[in-house]
Coordinates of C-alpha atoms in Angstrom, one line a residue:
M1 CA 133.4 40.7 -43.9
F2 CA 130.7 40.6 -46.7
H3 CA 134.1 41.5 -48.5
R4 CA 134.8 37.7 -47.9
V5 CA 132.2 36.2 -49.2
L6 CA 132.3 39.1 -52.9
G7 CA 135.9 37.2 -52.8
V8 CA 134.6 33.2 -53.9
L9 CA 132.1 35.0 -56.4
P10 CA 133.4 35.3 -60.0
L11 CA 133.5 39.0 -61.4
S12 CA 130.6 39.1 -63.6
I13 CA 128.5 37.9 -60.4
R14 CA 130.7 40.1 -57.9
N15 CA 130.1 43.2 -59.7
L16 CA 126.0 43.1 -60.2
I17 CA 126.0 42.0 -56.2
E18 CA 128.4 45.4 -55.6
S19 CA 125.5 47.7 -57.5
L20 CA 122.9 46.8 -55.4
P21 CA 121.8 49.5 -53.1
T22 CA 124.3 49.6 -50.1
S23 CA 120.2 49.1 -47.3
E24 CA 120.3 46.0 -49.8
K25 CA 123.6 45.3 -49.7
D26 CA 123.7 45.1 -45.3
R27 CA 120.3 42.7 -45.4
L28 CA 121.8 40.3 -47.2
E29 CA 121.1 36.9 -46.2
E30 CA 121.6 34.1 -49.3
I31 CA 122.9 34.7 -52.0
R32 CA 121.5 31.8 -55.0
I33 CA 123.7 30.8 -57.8
R34 CA 122.5 28.4 -60.2
Q35 CA 123.9 27.4 -63.2
D36 CA 121.5 28.6 -66.8
R37 CA 118.9 29.9 -64.2
P38 CA 118.2 33.3 -62.4
L39 CA 120.4 34.8 -60.2
E40 CA 119.2 35.1 -56.5
V41 CA 119.1 36.8 -52.9
M42 CA 117.3 36.6 -50.6
T43 CA 117.2 39.4 -46.8
T44 CA 115.2 39.0 -44.0
E45 CA 111.9 40.1 -45.4
T46 CA 111.5 39.5 -49.1
S47 CA 114.2 37.5 -52.6
R48 CA 113.9 38.6 -55.4
F49 CA 116.0 38.0 -58.7
V50 CA 119.0 40.6 -60.1
T51 CA 119.1 41.8 -63.7
P52 CA 121.5 41.9 -65.9
K53 CA 122.4 45.8 -64.8
G54 CA 122.8 44.9 -61.3
R55 CA 119.1 45.9 -60.3
L56 CA 116.1 43.9 -58.2
T57 CA 113.1 42.5 -59.9
R58 CA 110.6 39.8 -59.2
E59 CA 110.1 38.6 -62.8
P60 CA 112.8 35.9 -62.6
R61 CA 112.6 35.8 -66.9
E62 CA 114.8 39.8 -66.6
A63 CA 117.3 38.2 -64.4
Y64 CA 120.6 37.4 -64.9
R65 CA 121.3 33.9 -65.5
P66 CA 125.3 32.4 -63.9
S67 CA 127.2 30.4 -66.7
R68 CA 129.2 27.0 -66.2
E69 CA 131.7 29.5 -66.5
D70 CA 130.8 30.8 -63.5
C71 CA 130.2 28.2 -61.8
R72 CA 133.2 26.4 -62.7
K73 CA 135.0 29.6 -61.2
M74 CA 133.0 29.9 -58.9
L75 CA 134.3 26.7 -57.7
N76 CA 137.6 26.9 -58.5
L77 CA 137.4 30.4 -56.1
I78 CA 136.1 28.4 -53.1
S79 CA 138.7 25.6 -53.7
N80 CA 141.7 28.6 -54.3
H81 CA 141.9 26.1 -57.4
S82 CA 142.6 22.9 -55.3
L83 CA 139.1 20.7 -55.5
Y84 CA 141.4 18.4 -53.8
V85 CA 141.0 20.7 -50.8
L86 CA 137.1 20.4 -51.0
E87 CA 137.3 16.6 -51.0
E88 CA 136.0 16.8 -47.5
E89 CA 133.3 19.9 -48.2
L90 CA 132.1 17.8 -51.1
K91 CA 131.1 14.7 -50.4
R92 CA 128.7 16.5 -46.7
G93 CA 127.6 19.5 -49.5
Y94 CA 129.4 22.6 -47.9
V95 CA 132.4 24.7 -47.5
T96 CA 132.9 27.1 -45.0
I97 CA 134.9 29.9 -45.7
E98 CA 136.9 32.7 -43.5
G99 CA 134.1 35.0 -41.7
G100 CA 131.8 31.9 -41.5
H101 CA 130.2 32.1 -44.8
R102 CA 128.3 28.6 -45.4
I103 CA 128.2 28.1 -49.3
G104 CA 125.7 25.1 -49.6
L105 CA 126.6 22.7 -53.2
A106 CA 124.5 21.1 -55.6
G107 CA 125.2 18.8 -58.2
K108 CA 125.6 15.3 -59.1
V109 CA 126.3 13.4 -56.9
V110 CA 128.4 10.0 -56.6
V111 CA 127.7 7.6 -54.1
E112 CA 129.3 4.4 -54.0
E113 CA 128.6 1.5 -51.4
G114 CA 125.0 3.3 -50.8
R115 CA 127.4 6.2 -49.5
V116 CA 128.2 9.7 -50.7
K117 CA 131.8 9.6 -51.9
H118 CA 131.1 13.3 -53.1
L119 CA 130.4 15.7 -55.3
R120 CA 131.1 16.6 -59.1
D121 CA 129.2 18.5 -61.8
V122 CA 128.3 21.5 -59.1
T123 CA 125.6 24.3 -60.7
G124 CA 123.7 25.3 -57.9
F125 CA 125.5 27.4 -54.7
N126 CA 123.8 28.6 -51.5
V127 CA 126.3 31.4 -50.2
R128 CA 124.9 32.2 -46.6
I129 CA 126.3 35.5 -45.3
A130 CA 127.1 35.3 -41.3
R131 CA 126.9 38.6 -39.3
Q132 CA 128.0 39.3 -35.7
I133 CA 125.2 41.3 -34.1
P134 CA 126.6 41.9 -30.6
G135 CA 124.1 42.1 -27.8
V136 CA 121.1 40.3 -29.3
A137 CA 121.5 37.5 -26.1
D138 CA 121.4 40.8 -23.3
A139 CA 118.4 40.6 -22.9
L140 CA 117.8 36.7 -22.4
I141 CA 121.0 36.9 -19.7
P142 CA 118.3 37.2 -16.6
Y143 CA 115.9 34.2 -17.7
L144 CA 119.1 32.0 -17.7
F145 CA 119.6 31.4 -14.3
H146 CA 117.5 30.0 -11.5
G147 CA 118.7 30.3 -7.8
G148 CA 121.6 32.1 -8.9
R149 CA 122.1 29.1 -10.4
M150 CA 123.3 29.2 -14.0
E151 CA 120.6 26.4 -16.0
N152 CA 122.1 24.6 -19.7
V153 CA 120.0 25.6 -22.8
L154 CA 118.6 24.5 -25.3
I155 CA 117.8 27.0 -28.6
V156 CA 114.3 25.9 -30.3
S157 CA 114.6 27.0 -34.1
P158 CA 113.8 26.9 -37.9
P159 CA 116.7 28.0 -40.2
Q160 CA 117.8 31.9 -40.6
C161 CA 115.8 32.2 -37.6
G162 CA 119.3 33.6 -35.2
K163 CA 119.7 30.5 -33.4
T164 CA 123.4 30.6 -34.4
T165 CA 124.3 34.5 -33.5
L166 CA 122.6 34.4 -31.0
L167 CA 124.8 31.1 -29.4
R168 CA 127.3 32.9 -30.7
D169 CA 126.6 36.0 -28.9
L170 CA 125.8 33.8 -25.4
A171 CA 129.8 32.4 -25.7
R172 CA 131.1 35.9 -25.7
I173 CA 128.9 37.4 -23.1
F174 CA 130.0 34.6 -20.5
S175 CA 133.5 34.3 -21.6
A176 CA 133.7 38.3 -21.3
G177 CA 131.6 38.3 -17.4
D178 CA 129.6 40.9 -19.9
K179 CA 126.6 41.8 -17.8
G180 CA 127.8 42.1 -14.2
L181 CA 128.0 37.7 -14.6
R182 CA 131.3 36.5 -13.4
P183 CA 133.4 35.2 -16.3
R184 CA 133.2 31.9 -17.5
K185 CA 135.8 29.4 -19.3
V186 CA 134.0 28.8 -22.4
G187 CA 134.6 26.0 -24.8
I188 CA 133.0 26.2 -28.5
V189 CA 133.2 22.9 -30.6
D190 CA 132.4 24.0 -34.2
E191 CA 132.1 21.4 -36.3
R192 CA 131.0 22.9 -39.3
S193 CA 132.7 26.9 -38.6
E194 CA 130.3 29.1 -38.1
L195 CA 130.1 29.7 -34.5
A196 CA 134.4 31.4 -34.3
G197 CA 134.3 31.6 -38.0
C198 CA 138.6 30.1 -37.3
V199 CA 140.9 30.8 -39.9
Q200 CA 144.5 28.6 -39.4
G201 CA 142.3 28.1 -35.7
I202 CA 141.9 31.2 -34.6
P203 CA 138.4 33.0 -34.7
Q204 CA 137.2 35.8 -36.6
H205 CA 134.6 36.3 -34.5
D206 CA 134.3 37.9 -31.7
V207 CA 133.1 35.1 -29.6
G208 CA 135.5 36.0 -25.5
P209 CA 138.4 37.0 -24.6
R210 CA 138.5 33.3 -22.8
T211 CA 136.8 30.8 -25.3
D212 CA 138.8 28.1 -26.4
V213 CA 137.7 26.4 -29.8
L214 CA 138.0 23.0 -31.3
D215 CA 137.3 24.1 -35.3
G216 CA 136.3 21.7 -37.9
C217 CA 135.9 18.9 -35.4
P218 CA 132.6 16.4 -35.1
K219 CA 131.0 17.6 -32.2
A220 CA 130.5 14.8 -30.0
E221 CA 133.7 14.3 -29.7
G222 CA 134.9 17.2 -29.2
M223 CA 133.0 18.1 -26.0
M224 CA 134.5 15.0 -24.7
M225 CA 138.6 16.4 -25.9
M226 CA 137.1 19.4 -24.7
I227 CA 136.2 18.4 -20.9
R228 CA 139.5 16.5 -21.0
S229 CA 141.7 18.8 -22.2
M230 CA 140.7 22.5 -21.8
S231 CA 138.6 22.0 -18.5
P232 CA 135.6 24.9 -20.2
D233 CA 132.8 26.3 -17.2
I234 CA 130.9 25.4 -20.8
L235 CA 130.3 23.9 -23.9
V236 CA 128.7 25.3 -26.3
V237 CA 128.0 23.3 -29.3
D238 CA 125.3 24.2 -33.0
E239 CA 121.9 21.9 -34.1
I240 CA 122.9 18.7 -31.6
G241 CA 120.9 15.8 -33.0
R242 CA 122.5 13.1 -33.3
R243 CA 122.1 9.9 -30.5
E244 CA 125.9 10.3 -30.4
D245 CA 125.5 14.0 -29.4
G246 CA 123.3 13.5 -26.7
E247 CA 125.5 10.8 -24.7
A248 CA 128.1 13.3 -24.9
V249 CA 125.5 16.3 -23.8
Y250 CA 125.0 13.7 -20.7
E251 CA 128.2 13.2 -20.4
A252 CA 129.5 16.7 -20.4
V253 CA 126.4 17.5 -17.4
H254 CA 127.1 14.3 -15.3
A255 CA 130.7 16.3 -15.3
G256 CA 129.3 19.2 -14.3
V257 CA 130.1 21.7 -17.1
H258 CA 126.6 23.5 -18.7
V259 CA 125.8 23.3 -21.8
F260 CA 124.6 25.7 -24.2
T261 CA 123.2 24.7 -27.9
T262 CA 120.6 24.6 -29.9
A263 CA 118.3 21.8 -32.2
H264 CA 116.2 22.7 -35.0
G265 CA 112.2 22.9 -34.8
R266 CA 109.3 25.1 -35.3
S267 CA 108.0 24.3 -32.2
L268 CA 109.1 22.0 -28.5
E269 CA 106.7 19.2 -29.6
E270 CA 108.9 19.3 -32.9
V271 CA 111.9 18.7 -30.6
C272 CA 110.7 16.3 -28.8
R273 CA 109.2 14.1 -31.7
R274 CA 113.9 13.7 -32.7
P275 CA 114.6 10.5 -30.1
T276 CA 117.7 11.5 -28.8
L277 CA 116.6 14.9 -27.7
S278 CA 112.7 13.7 -26.3
Q279 CA 115.1 11.6 -23.7
L280 CA 117.1 14.5 -22.6
A281 CA 114.0 16.6 -22.3
R282 CA 112.6 13.7 -20.2
D283 CA 115.6 13.6 -18.1
G284 CA 115.3 17.1 -17.6
V285 CA 118.7 18.0 -18.4
F286 CA 117.6 21.4 -20.5
N287 CA 116.5 23.9 -18.0
R288 CA 115.6 26.6 -20.2
Y289 CA 114.4 26.0 -23.6
I290 CA 114.9 29.1 -25.9
L291 CA 112.0 29.3 -28.7
L292 CA 112.7 31.2 -31.6
S293 CA 111.2 32.2 -35.3
R294 CA 111.3 35.3 -38.1
R295 CA 107.6 36.8 -36.9
R296 CA 108.7 40.2 -36.4
G297 CA 111.8 39.3 -37.7
P298 CA 114.6 36.5 -37.4
G299 CA 116.0 36.2 -34.0
T300 CA 112.4 37.3 -32.8
V301 CA 111.9 35.3 -29.1
E302 CA 109.1 33.2 -29.0
G303 CA 109.4 32.9 -25.1
V304 CA 111.7 31.1 -22.4
F305 CA 111.1 27.6 -21.4
D306 CA 112.4 25.6 -18.1
R307 CA 112.6 22.2 -18.0
S308 CA 108.5 21.2 -17.6
F309 CA 108.1 23.2 -20.7
R310 CA 106.3 26.3 -18.2
R311 CA 107.1 30.2 -19.4
V312 CA 109.1 31.4 -17.5
G313 CA 108.6 34.5 -16.2
R314 CA 104.6 34.4 -16.0
M315 CA 104.2 30.8 -14.8
E316 CA 101.4 30.2 -17.2
V317 CA 102.1 26.2 -18.1
A318 CA 102.7 25.3 -21.7
R319 CA 101.7 22.4 -23.1
S320 CA 104.2 19.3 -22.2
P321 CA 105.1 18.6 -25.9
C322 CA 107.1 15.3 -24.1

């Protein structure tokens, strides 16, 4: 899927990225393009700048500096030469392209009546490279059941620690019936087209044979649509936090639907400082919390906890964050 990322880069930058060693390209997480400033790439371990000869350096002064023309060409490639197509994306500040790769945008914000109308003079791009890792969730499956009953799951993680990759693999496993599980109907509400990476409604990532996807749909509204129309056994949504998200989660679990979702946070304490998530935790909606970090690389599982924040499998009690 990396070729899809190369396809939205202007030729000058594409050639530099293609010149990098294969071992480095395979580990790329982000490509940061900033007008008149050093071209930067980030891997799982560190960040480097890219020289005009396609080599990596720690020195910003040695790096290639994307021009205004580079940025203009990249925006045209992303929009297929029609900025009108990107109207909503420019308002949100990011674009999702084929393969589920997300491109963050920075530039001059136009505000109207206190609300963001759109983004113009785009001078910064953060290309976040999405990767599937089938099997990454295998070891967690035994922890997601209690007394033979499947639990509701909240994955807690800082950015770039693998929560979306893990959530995607959980959808695949339960949909396919892998690891000796009974297959289930899975519904994904993919607000930012990152989980399934749909193109014209068709998932580009493997999310399982019994999975239905609502692509580009707001989470809260999408969860209700899924429950009414597709009767899922499991709802999968990424990054909840708003009040309406919480209300939709309550509706789902009261309808007998299991929920697998994620939230930003470096700890359970951090998550429980947010009003919506704190209420869900106090009400015991989630019976399993999976805490991720990058301590040993992206996707490091720091622990699996039950609704009382006891570590599952080792019965030692973590201090209750709520």
